[in-house]
Short mmCIF file of C-alpha atoms and ligand atoms in Angstrom, two decimals:
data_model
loop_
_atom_site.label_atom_id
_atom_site.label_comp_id
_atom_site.label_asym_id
_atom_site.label_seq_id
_atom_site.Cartn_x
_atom_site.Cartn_y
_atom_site.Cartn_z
CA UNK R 1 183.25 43.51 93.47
CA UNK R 2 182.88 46.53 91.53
CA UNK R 3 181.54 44.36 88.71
CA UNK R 4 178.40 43.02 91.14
CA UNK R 5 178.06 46.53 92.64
CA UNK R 6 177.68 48.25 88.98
CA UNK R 7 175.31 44.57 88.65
CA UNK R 8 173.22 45.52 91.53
CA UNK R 9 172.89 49.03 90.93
CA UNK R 10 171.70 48.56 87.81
CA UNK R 11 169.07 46.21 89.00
CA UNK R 12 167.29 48.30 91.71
CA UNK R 13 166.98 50.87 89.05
CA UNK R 14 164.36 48.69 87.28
CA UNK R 15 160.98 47.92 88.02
CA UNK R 16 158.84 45.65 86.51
CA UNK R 17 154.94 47.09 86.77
CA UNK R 18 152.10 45.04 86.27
CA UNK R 19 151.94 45.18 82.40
CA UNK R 20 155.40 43.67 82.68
CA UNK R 21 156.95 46.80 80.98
CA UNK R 22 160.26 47.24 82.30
CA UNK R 23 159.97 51.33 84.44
CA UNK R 24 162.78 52.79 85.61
CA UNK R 25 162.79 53.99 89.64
CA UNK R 26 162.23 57.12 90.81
CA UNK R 27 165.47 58.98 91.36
CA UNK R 28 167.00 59.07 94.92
CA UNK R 29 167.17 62.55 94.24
CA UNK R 30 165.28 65.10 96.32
CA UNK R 31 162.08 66.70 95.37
CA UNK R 32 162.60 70.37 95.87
CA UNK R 33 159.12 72.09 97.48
CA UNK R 34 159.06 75.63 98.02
CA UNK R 35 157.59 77.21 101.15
CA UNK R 36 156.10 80.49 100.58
CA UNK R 37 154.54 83.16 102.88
CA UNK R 38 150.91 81.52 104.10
CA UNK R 39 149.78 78.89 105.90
CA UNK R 40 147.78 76.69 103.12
CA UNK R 41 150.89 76.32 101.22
CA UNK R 42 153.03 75.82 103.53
CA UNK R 43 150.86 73.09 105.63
CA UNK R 44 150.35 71.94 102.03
CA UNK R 45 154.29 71.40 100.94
CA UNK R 46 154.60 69.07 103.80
CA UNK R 47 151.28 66.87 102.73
CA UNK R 48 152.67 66.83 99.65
CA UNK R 49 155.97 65.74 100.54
CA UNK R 50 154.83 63.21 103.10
CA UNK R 51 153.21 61.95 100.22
CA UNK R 52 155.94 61.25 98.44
CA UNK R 53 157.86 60.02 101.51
CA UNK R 54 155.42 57.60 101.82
CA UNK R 55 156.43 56.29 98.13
CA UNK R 56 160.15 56.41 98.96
CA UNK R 57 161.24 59.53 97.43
CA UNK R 58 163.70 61.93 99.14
CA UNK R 59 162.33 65.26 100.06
CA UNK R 60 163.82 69.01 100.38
CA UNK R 61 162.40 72.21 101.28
CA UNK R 62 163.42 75.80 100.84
CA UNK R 63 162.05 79.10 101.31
CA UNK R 64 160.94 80.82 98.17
CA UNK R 65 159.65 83.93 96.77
CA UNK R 66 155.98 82.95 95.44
CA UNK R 67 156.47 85.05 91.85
CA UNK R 68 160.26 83.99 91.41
CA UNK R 69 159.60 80.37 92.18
CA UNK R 70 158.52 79.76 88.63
CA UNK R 71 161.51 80.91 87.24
CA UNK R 72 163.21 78.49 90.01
CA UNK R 73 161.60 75.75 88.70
CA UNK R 74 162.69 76.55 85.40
CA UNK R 75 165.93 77.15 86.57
CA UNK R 76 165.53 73.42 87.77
CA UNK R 77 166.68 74.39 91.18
CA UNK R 78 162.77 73.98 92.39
CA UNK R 79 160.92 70.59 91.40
CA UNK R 80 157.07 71.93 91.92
CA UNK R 81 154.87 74.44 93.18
CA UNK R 82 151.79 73.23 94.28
CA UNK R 83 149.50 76.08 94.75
CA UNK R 84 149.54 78.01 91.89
CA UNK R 85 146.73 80.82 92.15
CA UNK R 86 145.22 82.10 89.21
CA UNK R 87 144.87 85.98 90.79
CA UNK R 88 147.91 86.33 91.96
CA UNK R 89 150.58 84.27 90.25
CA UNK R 90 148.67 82.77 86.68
CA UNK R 91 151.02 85.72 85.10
CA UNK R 92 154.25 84.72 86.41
CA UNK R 93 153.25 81.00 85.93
CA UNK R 94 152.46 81.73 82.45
CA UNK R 95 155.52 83.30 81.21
CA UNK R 96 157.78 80.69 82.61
CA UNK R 97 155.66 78.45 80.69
CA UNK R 98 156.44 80.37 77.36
CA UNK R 99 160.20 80.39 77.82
CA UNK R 100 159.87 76.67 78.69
CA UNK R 101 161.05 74.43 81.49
CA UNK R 102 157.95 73.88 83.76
CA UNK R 103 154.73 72.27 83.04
CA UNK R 104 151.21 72.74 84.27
CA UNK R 105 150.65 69.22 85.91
CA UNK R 106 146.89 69.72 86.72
CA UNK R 107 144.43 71.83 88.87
CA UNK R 108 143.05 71.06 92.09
CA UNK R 109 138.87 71.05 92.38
CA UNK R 110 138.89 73.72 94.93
CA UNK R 111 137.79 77.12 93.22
CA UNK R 112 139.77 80.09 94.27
CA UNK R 113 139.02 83.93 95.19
CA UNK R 114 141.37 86.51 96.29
CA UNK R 115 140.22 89.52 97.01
CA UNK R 116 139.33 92.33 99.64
CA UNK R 117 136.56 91.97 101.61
CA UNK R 118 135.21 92.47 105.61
CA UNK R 119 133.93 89.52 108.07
CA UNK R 120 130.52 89.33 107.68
CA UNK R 121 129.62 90.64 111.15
CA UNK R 122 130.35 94.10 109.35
CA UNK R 123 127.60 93.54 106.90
CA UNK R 124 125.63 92.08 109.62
CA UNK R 125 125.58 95.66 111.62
CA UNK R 126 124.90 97.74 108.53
CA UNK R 127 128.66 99.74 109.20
CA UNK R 128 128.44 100.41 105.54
CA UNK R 129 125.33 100.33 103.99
CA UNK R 130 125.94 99.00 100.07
CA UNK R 131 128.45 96.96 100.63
CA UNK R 132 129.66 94.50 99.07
CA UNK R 133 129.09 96.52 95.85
CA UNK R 134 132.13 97.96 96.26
CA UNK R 135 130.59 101.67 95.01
CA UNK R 136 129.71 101.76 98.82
CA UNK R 137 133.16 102.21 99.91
CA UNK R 138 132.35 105.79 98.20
CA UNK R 139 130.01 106.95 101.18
CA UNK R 140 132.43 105.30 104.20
CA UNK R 141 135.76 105.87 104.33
CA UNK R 142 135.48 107.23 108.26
CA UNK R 143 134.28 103.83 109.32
CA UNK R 144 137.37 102.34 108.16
CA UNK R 145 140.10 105.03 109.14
CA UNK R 146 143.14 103.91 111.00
CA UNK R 147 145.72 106.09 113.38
CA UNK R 148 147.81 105.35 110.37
CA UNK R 149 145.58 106.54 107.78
CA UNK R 150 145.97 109.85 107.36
CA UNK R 151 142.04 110.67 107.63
CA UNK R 152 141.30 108.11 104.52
CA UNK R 153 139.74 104.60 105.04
CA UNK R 154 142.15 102.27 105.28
CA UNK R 155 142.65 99.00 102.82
CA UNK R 156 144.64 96.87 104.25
CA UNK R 157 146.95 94.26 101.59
CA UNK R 158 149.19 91.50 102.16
CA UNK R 159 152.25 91.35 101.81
CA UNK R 160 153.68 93.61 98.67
CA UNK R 161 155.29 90.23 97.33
CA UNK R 162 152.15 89.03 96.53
CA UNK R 163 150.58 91.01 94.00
CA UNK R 164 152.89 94.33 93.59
CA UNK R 165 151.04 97.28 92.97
CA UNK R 166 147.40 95.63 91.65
CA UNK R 167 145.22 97.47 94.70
CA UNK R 168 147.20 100.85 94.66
CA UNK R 169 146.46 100.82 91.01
CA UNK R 170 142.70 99.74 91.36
CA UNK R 171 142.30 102.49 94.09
CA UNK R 172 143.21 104.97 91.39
CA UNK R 173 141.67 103.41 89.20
CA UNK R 174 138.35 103.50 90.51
CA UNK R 175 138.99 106.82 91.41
CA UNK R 176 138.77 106.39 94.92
CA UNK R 177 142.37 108.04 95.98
CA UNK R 178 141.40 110.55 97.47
CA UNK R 179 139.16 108.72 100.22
CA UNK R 180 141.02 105.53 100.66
CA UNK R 181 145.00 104.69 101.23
CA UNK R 182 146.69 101.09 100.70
CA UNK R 183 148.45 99.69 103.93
CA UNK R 184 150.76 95.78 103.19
CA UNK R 185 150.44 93.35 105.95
CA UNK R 186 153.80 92.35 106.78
CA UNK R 187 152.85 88.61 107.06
CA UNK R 188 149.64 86.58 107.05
CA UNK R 189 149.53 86.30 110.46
CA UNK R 190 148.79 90.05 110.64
CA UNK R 191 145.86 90.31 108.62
CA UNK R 192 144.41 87.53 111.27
CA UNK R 193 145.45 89.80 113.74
CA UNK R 194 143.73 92.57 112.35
CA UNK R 195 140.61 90.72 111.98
CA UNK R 196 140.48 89.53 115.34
CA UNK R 197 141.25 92.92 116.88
CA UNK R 198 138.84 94.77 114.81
CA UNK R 199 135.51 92.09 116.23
CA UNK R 200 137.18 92.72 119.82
CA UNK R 201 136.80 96.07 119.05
CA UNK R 202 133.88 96.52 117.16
CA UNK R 203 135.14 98.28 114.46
CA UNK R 204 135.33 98.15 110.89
CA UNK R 205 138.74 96.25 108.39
CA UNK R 206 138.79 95.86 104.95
CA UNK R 207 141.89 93.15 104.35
CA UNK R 208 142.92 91.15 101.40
CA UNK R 209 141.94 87.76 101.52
CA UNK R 210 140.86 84.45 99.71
CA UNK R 211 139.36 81.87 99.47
CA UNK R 212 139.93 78.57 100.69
CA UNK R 213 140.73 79.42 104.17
CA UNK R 214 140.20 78.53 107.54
CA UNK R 215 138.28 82.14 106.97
CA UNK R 216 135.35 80.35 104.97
CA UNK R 217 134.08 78.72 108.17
CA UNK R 218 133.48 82.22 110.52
CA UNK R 219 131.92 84.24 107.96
CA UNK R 220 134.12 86.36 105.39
CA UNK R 221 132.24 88.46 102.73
CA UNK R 222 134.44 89.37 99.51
CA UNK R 223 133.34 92.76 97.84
CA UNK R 224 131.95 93.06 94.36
CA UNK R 225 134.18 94.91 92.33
CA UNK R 226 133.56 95.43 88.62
CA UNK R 227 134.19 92.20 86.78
CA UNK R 228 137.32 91.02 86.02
CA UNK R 229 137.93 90.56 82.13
CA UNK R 230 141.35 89.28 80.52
CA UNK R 231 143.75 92.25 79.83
CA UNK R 232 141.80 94.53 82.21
CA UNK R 233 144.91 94.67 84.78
CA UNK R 234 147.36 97.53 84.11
CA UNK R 235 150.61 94.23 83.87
CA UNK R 236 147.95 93.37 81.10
CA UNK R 237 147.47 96.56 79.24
CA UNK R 238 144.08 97.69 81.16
CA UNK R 239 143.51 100.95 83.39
CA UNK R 240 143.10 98.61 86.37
CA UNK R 241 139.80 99.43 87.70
CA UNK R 242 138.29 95.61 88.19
CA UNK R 243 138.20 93.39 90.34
CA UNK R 244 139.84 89.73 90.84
CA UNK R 245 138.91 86.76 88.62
CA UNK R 246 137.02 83.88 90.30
CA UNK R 247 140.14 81.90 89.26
CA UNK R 248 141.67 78.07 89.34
CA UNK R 249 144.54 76.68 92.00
CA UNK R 250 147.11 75.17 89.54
CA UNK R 251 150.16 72.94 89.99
CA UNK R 252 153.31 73.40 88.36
CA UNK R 253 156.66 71.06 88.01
CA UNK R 254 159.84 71.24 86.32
CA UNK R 255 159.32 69.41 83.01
CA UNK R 256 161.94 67.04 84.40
CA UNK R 257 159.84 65.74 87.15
CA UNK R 258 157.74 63.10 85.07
CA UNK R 259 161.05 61.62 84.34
CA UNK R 260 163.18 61.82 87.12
CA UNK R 261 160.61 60.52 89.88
CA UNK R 262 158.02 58.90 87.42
CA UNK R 263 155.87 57.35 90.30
CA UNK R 264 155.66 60.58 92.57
CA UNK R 265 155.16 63.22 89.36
CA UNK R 266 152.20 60.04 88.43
CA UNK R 267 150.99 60.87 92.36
CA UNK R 268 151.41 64.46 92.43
CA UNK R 269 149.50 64.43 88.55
CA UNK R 270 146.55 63.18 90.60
CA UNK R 271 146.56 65.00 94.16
CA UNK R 272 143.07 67.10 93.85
CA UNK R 273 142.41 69.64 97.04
CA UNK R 274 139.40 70.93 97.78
CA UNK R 275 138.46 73.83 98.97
CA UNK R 276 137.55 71.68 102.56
CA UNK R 277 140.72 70.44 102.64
CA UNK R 278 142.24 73.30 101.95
CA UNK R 279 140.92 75.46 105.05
CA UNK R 280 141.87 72.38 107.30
CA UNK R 281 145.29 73.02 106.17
CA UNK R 282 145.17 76.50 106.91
CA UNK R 283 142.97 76.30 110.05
CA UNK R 284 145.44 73.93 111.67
CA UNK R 285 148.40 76.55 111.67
CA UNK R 286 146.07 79.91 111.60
CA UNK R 287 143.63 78.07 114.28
CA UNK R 288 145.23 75.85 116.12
CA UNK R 289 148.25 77.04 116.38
CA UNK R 290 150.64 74.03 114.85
CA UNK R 291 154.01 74.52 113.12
CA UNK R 292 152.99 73.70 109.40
CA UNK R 293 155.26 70.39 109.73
CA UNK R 294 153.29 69.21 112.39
CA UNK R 295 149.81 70.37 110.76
CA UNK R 296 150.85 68.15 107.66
CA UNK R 297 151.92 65.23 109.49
CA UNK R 298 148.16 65.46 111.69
CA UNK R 299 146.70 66.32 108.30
CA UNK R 300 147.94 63.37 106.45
CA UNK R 301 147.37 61.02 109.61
CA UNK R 302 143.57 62.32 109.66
CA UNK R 303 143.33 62.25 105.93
CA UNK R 304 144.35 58.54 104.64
CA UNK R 305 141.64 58.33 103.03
CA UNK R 306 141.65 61.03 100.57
CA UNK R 307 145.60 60.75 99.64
CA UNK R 308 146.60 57.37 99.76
CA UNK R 309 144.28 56.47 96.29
CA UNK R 310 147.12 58.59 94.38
CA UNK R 311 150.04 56.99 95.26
CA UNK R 312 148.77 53.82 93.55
C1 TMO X 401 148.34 83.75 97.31
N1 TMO X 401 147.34 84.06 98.37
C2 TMO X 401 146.54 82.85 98.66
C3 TMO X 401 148.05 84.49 99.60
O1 TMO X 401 146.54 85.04 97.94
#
C-alpha cells in the first residue's frame, strides 16, 4: 500500500507537455492574492484567481497593506501582487526587489495616472478659470472651501496608506500652504461620494484619483502639475513640488512562483489589462454596486475571450 501510494503520488506530479519534456505539476499549494483598499484590485484579485482556478490551482486571499505587501511577498507569505502602480508603489516595489525575493513578472498595456484632478463639468462651467494648469489653483481657493477647511480650498486625498505625505509635501512645495489644506478620504468609496455630492450640489472638489477607472467614462480632468522627473519627490531627494509620473501598472510575484505553480506563474506572465478592462472592473463594484467576488466571477463570465488565450 504505502509503496503504490508513494508510486502514485509520484506520478500525478509529472506531466508530460507536448515537446515530451517531462514538467513537474503545479503545487496544490495556494496562491496567496492580496486584497488592498480599491475596487480595481480587488475585482482584479478574484479574475486573477478564477484564472488560476480554472487551471486547477488552489487559491487564498488576505487583506493587505498595498506598500507592505512587497515585503510580504518577499517574506513569501504573499505569492503576487497584481497591480503594481508606478506613482504610488514603484518605490516600495523597487526596494523589495533590491533585497531580493520578488520578481517583476510583466506590465499590463493599460497606462496609468494618479493624480488630483476635478470632473470635467467643473472645467465645463469655468469655476476656475486656468485650470488644469495647476497655477490656477492660486486665484481659487474659495471655490473649493469645505466646512472643514478652515477658510482654505480644500484637496481632498485618499487614504494616507497610499502615498504618505507626497500632496502635503507638494502643497508646500509649491508654495501654496497658505491657501489650500490636505483632507485623506477614509476609503475609496468616499472620494465617489464626494464626487457625486459635489455635481448634486453644484459645487466645486478637487480629489485624488487615477486612471483606469470606471471615472474615465463620465468625464474626469487630471491637473497639470509641473512635470514629474526621477528624484524630484522629497522619498527621492527632491523639494517635492511636481507632479505624478504618467507611469506603468506592474505585476509582481514571489521569485518562487515560476517554480512552485509553473503553469499559473506561465498564465499570470501573460495576463495583459487594459485600461478598458480595467474600468469594467472597477465600474462593476463602484457602479453597479457588486461585491468584488461577484464582479470577478461576471467579469470573467463576460470576458472568455480575452483570458482564456493565457492559460494555454
Ligand atoms: C493605487 N491607486 C490606484 C489607488 O492610486
Amino acid at each position: 500500500m504505502k509503496f503504490r501510494n508513494t508510486f502514485i503520488a509520484g506520478a500525478s506530479a509529472i506531466l508530460l507537455s507536448a515537446t515530451g519534456v517531462a514538467k513537474a505539476a503545479d503545487s496544490t499549494q495556494p496562491i496567496v492574492i492580496p486584497l488592498h483598499n480599491w475596487s480595481s484590485q480587488l475585482v482584479m484579485a478574484h479574475v486573477i484567481g478564477g484564472i488560476f482556478e480554472s487551471m486547477g490551482s488552489n487559491v487564498e486571499y488576505v487583506p493587505a497593506d498595498s506598500q507592505a505587501v512587497y515585503e510580504s511577498i518577499r517574506n513569501g507569505d504573499v505569492t503576487i501582487s497584481h497591480e503594481v502602480w508606478q506613482s504610488s508603489m514603484g518605490g516600495s516595489f523597487y526596494n523589495a526587489m533590491a533585497k531580493g525575493g520578488l520578481i517583476d513578472a510583466g506590465t499590463h498595456s493599460a497606462a496609468t495616472l494618479e493624480e488630483m484632478g476635478v470632473p470635467t463639468w467643473v472645467i465645463d462651467e469655468n469655476l476656475c478659470p486656468g485650470l488644469p494648469n495647476w497655477e490656477a489653483l492660486k486665484n481659487c481657493k474659495d471655490v473649493f472651501a469645505t466646512a472643514d477647511s478652515g477658510g482654505k480650498g480644500r484637496w481632498l486625498e485618499g487614504p494616507q496608506s497610499w502615498h504618505g505625505t507626497l500632496m502635503p509635501d507638494r502643497v508646500a512645495a509649491l508654495g501654496l500652504g497658505d491657501d489650500w489644506t490636505v483632507k485623506f478620504a477614509g476609503t475609496g468609496a468616499a472620494l465617489w461620494a464626494e464626487l457625486a455630492s459635489a455635481k448634486k450640489e453644484g459645487r466645486g472638489t478637487i480629489i485624488f484619483n487615477w486612471t483606469p477607472n470606471f471615472t474615465d467614462a463620465e468625464g474626469f480632468t487630471f491637473i497639470e502639475f509641473p512635470e514629474y522627473t526621477d528624484g524630484c519627490r522629497i522619498v527621492d531627494g527632491g523639494d517635492g513640488s511636481c507632479g505624478s509620473p504618467k507611469g506603468w501598472l506592474k505585476k509582481a510575484a514571489s521569485y518562487k512562483f515560476p517554480k512552485s505553480h509553473p503553469a499559473a506563474y506561465s498564465a499570470y506572465s501573460k495576463i495583459s489589462f487594459n485600461t478598458t478592462h480595467i474600468g469594467q472592473m472597477a465600474a462593476l463594484v463602484d457602479l453597479e454596486n457588486l461585491g468584488a467576488e461577484e464582479a470577478g466571477a461576471k467579469w470573467l463570465a463576460e470576458n472568455e475571450a480575452v483570458w482564456k488565450r493565457w492559460t494555454k
